[in-house]
Coordinates of N, CA and C in Angstrom, one line a residue:
X98 N 39.9 -8.9 -9.6 CA 38.9 -7.8 -9.7 C 38.8 -7.5 -11.2
X99 N 37.7 -7.4 -11.6 CA 37.4 -7.0 -13.1 C 37.2 -5.5 -13.2
X100 N 37.7 -5.1 -14.3 CA 37.6 -3.6 -14.6 C 36.2 -3.2 -15.1
X101 N 35.7 -2.1 -14.7 CA 34.4 -1.6 -15.1 C 34.5 -0.9 -16.5
X102 N 35.8 -0.6 -16.9 CA 35.9 -0.1 -18.3 C 35.5 -1.0 -19.4
X103 N 34.7 -0.7 -20.4 CA 34.3 -1.6 -21.5 C 35.6 -1.9 -22.3
X104 N 35.7 -3.1 -22.7 CA 36.7 -3.6 -23.5 C 36.3 -3.4 -24.9
X105 N 37.1 -2.7 -25.8 CA 36.6 -2.5 -27.2 C 36.6 -3.9 -27.9
X106 N 35.5 -4.0 -28.7 CA 35.3 -5.3 -29.4 C 36.2 -5.2 -30.7
X107 N 36.9 -6.2 -30.9 CA 37.8 -6.3 -32.1 C 37.0 -6.8 -33.2
X108 N 37.3 -6.3 -34.5 CA 36.6 -6.8 -35.6 C 37.1 -8.2 -35.9
X109 N 36.4 -8.9 -36.8 CA 36.8 -10.2 -37.2 C 38.2 -10.2 -37.8
X110 N 38.4 -9.2 -38.6 CA 39.8 -9.2 -39.2 C 40.9 -9.0 -38.2
X111 N 40.7 -8.1 -37.2 CA 41.6 -7.9 -36.2 C 41.8 -9.1 -35.3
X112 N 40.7 -9.8 -35.0 CA 40.9 -11.1 -34.2 C 41.6 -12.1 -35.0
X113 N 41.4 -12.2 -36.3 CA 42.1 -13.2 -37.2 C 43.6 -12.8 -37.2
X114 N 43.9 -11.6 -37.4 CA 45.3 -11.1 -37.4 C 46.0 -11.4 -36.1
X115 N 45.3 -11.1 -34.9 CA 46.0 -11.4 -33.7 C 46.2 -12.9 -33.5
X116 N 45.2 -13.7 -33.9 CA 45.4 -15.1 -33.8 C 46.5 -15.6 -34.7
X117 N 46.6 -15.1 -35.9 CA 47.7 -15.5 -36.8 C 49.1 -15.1 -36.2
X118 N 49.2 -13.9 -35.6 CA 50.4 -13.5 -35.0 C 50.8 -14.3 -33.9
X119 N 49.8 -14.7 -33.1 CA 50.0 -15.6 -31.9 C 50.5 -16.9 -32.5
X120 N 49.9 -17.5 -33.4 CA 50.3 -18.8 -34.0 C 51.8 -18.7 -34.5
X121 N 52.2 -17.6 -35.2 CA 53.5 -17.6 -35.8 C 54.5 -17.4 -34.7
X122 N 54.2 -16.7 -33.5 CA 55.1 -16.6 -32.4 C 55.3 -17.9 -31.8
X123 N 54.2 -18.7 -31.7 CA 54.3 -20.0 -31.1 C 55.1 -20.9 -32.0
X124 N 54.8 -20.9 -33.2 CA 55.6 -21.7 -34.2 C 57.1 -21.4 -34.2
X125 N 57.5 -20.1 -34.2 CA 58.9 -19.7 -34.2 C 59.5 -20.1 -32.9
X126 N 58.8 -20.0 -31.8 CA 59.4 -20.5 -30.5 C 59.6 -21.9 -30.5
X127 N 58.7 -22.6 -31.0 CA 58.8 -24.1 -31.1 C 59.9 -24.6 -31.9
X128 N 60.0 -23.9 -33.1 CA 61.1 -24.2 -34.1 C 62.4 -23.9 -33.5
X129 N 62.6 -22.9 -32.8 CA 63.9 -22.5 -32.1 C 64.1 -23.5 -31.0
X130 N 63.2 -23.9 -30.3 CA 63.4 -25.0 -29.2 C 63.8 -26.3 -29.9
X131 N 63.2 -26.6 -31.0 CA 63.5 -27.8 -31.6 C 65.0 -27.8 -32.2
X132 N 65.3 -26.7 -32.7 CA 66.7 -26.6 -33.2 C 67.7 -26.7 -32.1
X133 N 67.4 -26.0 -31.0 CA 68.3 -26.1 -29.8 C 68.3 -27.5 -29.2
X134 N 67.2 -28.3 -29.2 CA 67.2 -29.7 -28.7 C 68.0 -30.5 -29.7
X135 N 67.8 -30.4 -31.0 CA 68.6 -31.1 -32.0 C 70.1 -30.8 -31.9
X136 N 70.4 -29.5 -31.6 CA 71.9 -29.2 -31.5 C 72.4 -29.8 -30.2
X137 N 71.6 -29.8 -29.1 CA 72.0 -30.4 -27.9 C 72.3 -31.9 -28.0
X138 N 71.4 -32.6 -28.8 CA 71.5 -34.1 -29.0 C 72.8 -34.4 -29.9
X139 N 72.9 -33.5 -30.8 CA 74.1 -33.7 -31.7 C 75.3 -33.5 -31.0
X140 N 75.4 -32.4 -30.1 CA 76.6 -32.1 -29.3 C 76.8 -33.3 -28.2
X141 N 75.7 -33.8 -27.7 CA 75.7 -34.9 -26.8 C 76.4 -36.2 -27.4
X142 N 76.1 -36.4 -28.7 CA 76.8 -37.5 -29.3 C 78.2 -37.3 -29.5
X143 N 78.6 -36.1 -29.9 CA 80.0 -35.7 -30.1 C 80.8 -35.7 -28.7
X144 N 80.1 -35.2 -27.7 CA 80.6 -35.3 -26.3 C 80.8 -36.7 -25.9
X145 N 79.9 -37.5 -26.2 CA 80.2 -38.9 -25.9 C 81.4 -39.5 -26.4
X146 N 81.7 -39.2 -27.6 CA 82.9 -39.7 -28.2 C 84.2 -39.0 -27.7
X147 N 84.0 -37.8 -27.4 CA 85.2 -37.0 -26.9 C 85.4 -37.1 -25.4
X148 N 84.4 -37.0 -24.6 CA 84.5 -36.9 -23.2 C 83.9 -38.0 -22.4
X149 N 83.5 -39.0 -23.1 CA 82.9 -40.2 -22.5 C 81.5 -39.9 -21.8
X150 N 80.7 -39.0 -22.3 CA 79.4 -38.7 -21.9 C 78.6 -39.9 -21.9
X151 N 77.8 -40.2 -20.8 CA 76.9 -41.3 -20.5 C 75.9 -41.5 -21.7
X152 N 75.8 -42.7 -22.2 CA 74.8 -43.0 -23.2 C 73.3 -42.7 -22.6
X153 N 73.2 -43.0 -21.3 CA 71.9 -42.8 -20.6 C 71.6 -41.3 -20.6
X154 N 72.6 -40.4 -20.5 CA 72.3 -39.0 -20.5 C 71.8 -38.5 -21.9
X155 N 72.4 -39.1 -22.9 CA 71.9 -38.8 -24.3 C 70.5 -39.3 -24.5
X156 N 70.3 -40.6 -24.1 CA 68.9 -41.2 -24.2 C 67.9 -40.4 -23.3
X157 N 68.2 -39.8 -22.2 CA 67.3 -39.1 -21.5 C 66.9 -37.8 -22.2
X158 N 67.8 -37.1 -22.8 CA 67.6 -35.9 -23.6 C 66.7 -36.2 -24.8
X159 N 67.0 -37.4 -25.4 CA 66.3 -37.9 -26.5 C 64.8 -38.2 -26.2
X160 N 64.5 -38.8 -25.0 CA 63.2 -39.0 -24.5 C 62.6 -37.8 -24.2
X161 N 63.2 -36.8 -23.6 CA 62.6 -35.6 -23.3 C 62.2 -34.8 -24.6
X162 N 63.1 -35.0 -25.6 CA 62.7 -34.4 -26.9 C 61.4 -34.9 -27.5
X163 N 61.3 -36.2 -27.4 CA 60.0 -36.8 -27.8 C 58.8 -36.4 -27.0
X164 N 58.9 -36.3 -25.7 CA 57.9 -35.7 -24.9 C 57.5 -34.3 -25.3
X165 N 58.5 -33.5 -25.6 CA 58.2 -32.1 -26.0 C 57.6 -32.1 -27.4
X166 N 58.1 -32.9 -28.2 CA 57.5 -33.1 -29.6 C 56.0 -33.4 -29.6
X167 N 55.6 -34.3 -28.7 CA 54.2 -34.7 -28.6 C 53.4 -33.5 -28.0
X168 N 54.0 -32.8 -27.1 CA 53.3 -31.6 -26.5 C 53.1 -30.5 -27.5
X169 N 54.2 -30.3 -28.4 CA 54.1 -29.3 -29.4 C 53.0 -29.8 -30.4
X170 N 53.0 -31.0 -30.8 CA 52.1 -31.4 -31.8 C 50.6 -31.2 -31.3
X171 N 50.4 -31.6 -30.0 CA 49.1 -31.5 -29.5 C 48.7 -30.0 -29.5
X172 N 49.6 -29.1 -29.0 CA 49.2 -27.7 -29.1 C 49.1 -27.1 -30.5
X173 N 49.9 -27.5 -31.4 CA 49.8 -27.1 -32.8 C 48.5 -27.5 -33.4
X174 N 48.0 -28.6 -33.1 CA 46.8 -29.1 -33.7 C 45.6 -28.5 -33.1
X175 N 45.7 -28.0 -31.9 CA 44.7 -27.2 -31.3 C 44.6 -25.8 -31.8
X176 N 45.7 -25.2 -32.2 CA 45.8 -23.8 -32.7 C 45.3 -23.7 -34.1
X177 N 45.4 -24.7 -34.9 CA 45.1 -24.5 -36.4 C 43.6 -24.7 -36.6
X178 N 43.1 -24.2 -37.7 CA 41.7 -24.4 -38.0 C 41.4 -25.8 -38.7
X179 N 40.2 -26.2 -38.9 CA 39.8 -27.4 -39.5 C 40.4 -27.6 -40.9
X180 N 40.5 -26.6 -41.6 CA 41.0 -26.7 -43.0 C 42.5 -27.0 -43.1
X181 N 43.3 -26.4 -42.2 CA 44.7 -26.6 -42.0 C 44.9 -28.0 -41.5
X182 N 44.0 -28.4 -40.5 CA 44.1 -29.8 -40.0 C 43.9 -30.8 -41.1
X183 N 42.9 -30.5 -42.0 CA 42.8 -31.5 -43.0 C 44.0 -31.6 -43.9
X184 N 44.6 -30.4 -44.2 CA 45.8 -30.3 -45.1 C 46.9 -31.2 -44.4
X185 N 47.0 -30.9 -43.1 CA 48.1 -31.6 -42.4 C 47.8 -33.2 -42.4
X186 N 46.6 -33.6 -42.1 CA 46.3 -35.0 -42.1 C 46.5 -35.6 -43.4
X187 N 46.2 -34.9 -44.5 CA 46.3 -35.4 -45.9 C 47.8 -35.6 -46.2
X188 N 48.6 -34.5 -45.9 CA 50.0 -34.7 -46.2 C 50.6 -35.8 -45.3
X189 N 50.3 -36.0 -44.1 CA 50.8 -37.0 -43.3 C 50.4 -38.5 -43.9
X190 N 49.2 -38.5 -44.4 CA 48.8 -39.8 -45.0 C 49.7 -40.1 -46.3
X191 N 49.9 -39.0 -47.1 CA 50.8 -39.2 -48.3 C 52.1 -39.7 -47.9
X192 N 52.7 -39.0 -46.8 CA 54.0 -39.3 -46.4 C 54.1 -40.7 -45.9
X193 N 53.0 -41.2 -45.1 CA 53.0 -42.5 -44.5 C 53.0 -43.5 -45.7
X194 N 52.2 -43.3 -46.7 CA 52.1 -44.1 -47.9 C 53.5 -44.2 -48.6
X195 N 54.1 -43.1 -48.7 CA 55.5 -43.1 -49.3 C 56.4 -44.0 -48.5
X196 N 56.4 -43.9 -47.2 CA 57.4 -44.6 -46.4 C 57.0 -46.0 -46.5
X197 N 55.7 -46.4 -46.4 CA 55.3 -47.8 -46.4 C 55.7 -48.5 -47.7
X198 N 55.7 -47.7 -48.8 CA 56.0 -48.3 -50.0 C 57.6 -48.2 -50.4
X199 N 58.2 -47.1 -49.9 CA 59.6 -46.9 -50.3 C 60.6 -47.8 -49.5
X200 N 60.3 -48.0 -48.1 CA 61.2 -48.7 -47.3 C 61.3 -50.2 -47.7
X201 N 60.2 -51.0 -47.9 CA 60.4 -52.3 -48.3 C 60.9 -52.4 -49.9
X202 N 60.5 -51.5 -50.6 CA 61.0 -51.5 -52.0 C 62.6 -51.3 -52.0
X203 N 63.0 -50.4 -51.3 CA 64.5 -50.2 -51.2 C 65.2 -51.5 -50.6
X204 N 64.5 -52.1 -49.6 CA 65.0 -53.4 -49.0 C 65.1 -54.5 -50.1
X205 N 64.0 -54.5 -50.9 CA 63.9 -55.5 -52.0 C 65.1 -55.3 -53.0
X206 N 65.3 -54.1 -53.4 CA 66.3 -53.8 -54.3 C 67.7 -54.1 -53.7
X207 N 67.8 -53.9 -52.4 CA 69.1 -54.3 -51.8 C 69.3 -55.9 -51.8
X208 N 68.2 -56.5 -51.5 CA 68.2 -58.0 -51.5 C 68.6 -58.6 -52.8
X209 N 68.3 -58.0 -53.9 CA 68.7 -58.5 -55.2 C 69.9 -57.8 -55.8
X210 N 70.6 -57.1 -54.9 CA 72.0 -56.4 -55.2 C 71.7 -55.4 -56.3
X211 N 70.6 -54.6 -56.3 CA 70.5 -53.5 -57.2 C 70.7 -52.2 -56.5
X212 N 70.8 -52.2 -55.1 CA 70.8 -50.9 -54.3 C 71.6 -51.2 -53.0
X213 N 72.2 -50.2 -52.5 CA 72.9 -50.4 -51.1 C 71.9 -50.6 -50.2
X214 N 72.3 -51.0 -48.9 CA 71.4 -51.2 -47.8 C 70.6 -50.1 -47.5
X215 N 69.3 -50.1 -47.1 CA 68.4 -49.0 -46.8 C 69.1 -48.1 -45.7
X216 N 69.0 -46.9 -45.8 CA 69.5 -45.9 -44.9 C 68.4 -45.3 -44.2
X217 N 68.3 -45.4 -42.9 CA 67.2 -44.9 -42.1 C 67.1 -43.4 -42.3
X218 N 68.1 -42.7 -42.1 CA 68.0 -41.1 -42.2 C 67.6 -40.7 -43.6
X219 N 68.2 -41.4 -44.7 CA 67.7 -41.1 -46.0 C 66.2 -41.2 -46.1
X220 N 65.7 -42.3 -45.6 CA 64.2 -42.5 -45.7 C 63.5 -41.5 -44.9
X221 N 64.1 -41.1 -43.7 CA 63.5 -40.1 -42.8 C 63.3 -38.8 -43.5
X222 N 64.4 -38.4 -44.1 CA 64.4 -37.1 -44.8 C 63.5 -37.1 -46.0
X223 N 63.6 -38.2 -46.7 CA 62.8 -38.3 -47.9 C 61.3 -38.2 -47.6
X224 N 60.8 -38.9 -46.5 CA 59.5 -39.0 -45.9 C 59.1 -37.6 -45.6
X225 N 59.9 -36.9 -44.8 CA 59.7 -35.5 -44.4 C 59.5 -34.6 -45.6
X226 N 60.4 -34.7 -46.6 CA 60.2 -33.9 -47.8 C 58.9 -34.2 -48.5
X227 N 58.5 -35.4 -48.6 CA 57.1 -35.8 -49.2 C 56.1 -35.1 -48.5
X228 N 56.2 -35.1 -47.2 CA 55.1 -34.5 -46.3 C 55.0 -33.1 -46.5
X229 N 56.1 -32.4 -46.6 CA 56.1 -30.9 -46.8 C 55.6 -30.6 -48.2
X230 N 56.0 -31.4 -49.2 CA 55.6 -31.1 -50.6 C 54.1 -31.4 -50.7
X231 N 53.7 -32.5 -50.1 CA 52.3 -32.8 -50.2 C 51.4 -31.7 -49.5
X232 N 51.9 -31.2 -48.3 CA 51.2 -30.2 -47.6 C 51.1 -28.9 -48.5
X233 N 52.2 -28.5 -49.0 CA 52.2 -27.3 -49.9 C 51.4 -27.4 -51.1
X234 N 51.4 -28.6 -51.7 CA 50.6 -28.9 -52.9 C 49.2 -28.8 -52.5
X235 N 48.8 -29.4 -51.4 CA 47.3 -29.3 -51.0 C 46.9 -27.9 -50.6
X236 N 47.8 -27.2 -49.9 CA 47.5 -25.9 -49.4 C 47.4 -24.8 -50.5
X237 N 48.3 -24.9 -51.5 CA 48.3 -23.9 -52.5 C 47.9 -24.2 -53.9
X238 N 47.3 -25.4 -54.1 CA 46.8 -25.7 -55.5 C 45.5 -25.1 -55.8

């Protein structure tokens, strides 16, 4: 049943502030869940070594994490405006270009004995850092 009381109209600034608060609550909750998921996966790997936890259990948690990440990404991209979407896409493209260039170059250097074997997590962290730096460069320049 709907109320017959009139709902006060919010100003544009009040709507924007409410939308921004909602976004940051969503972002904080998603970050907390991602941290908990990462901790759970890390603990699972440690428990596998200590208590013989099944590799399939760890793989199932990893697969669930990917599903949750896709869900978060879809919702995140629905919540941001078109300017922030452009900044995100631009930063993602810069990070992809970095990875596409850095991974084979590191492998080349390894093949000619000028560098150690490429490390997946080092490339992952470097790509993430490039994406974040590119995003903030684009956002605040």
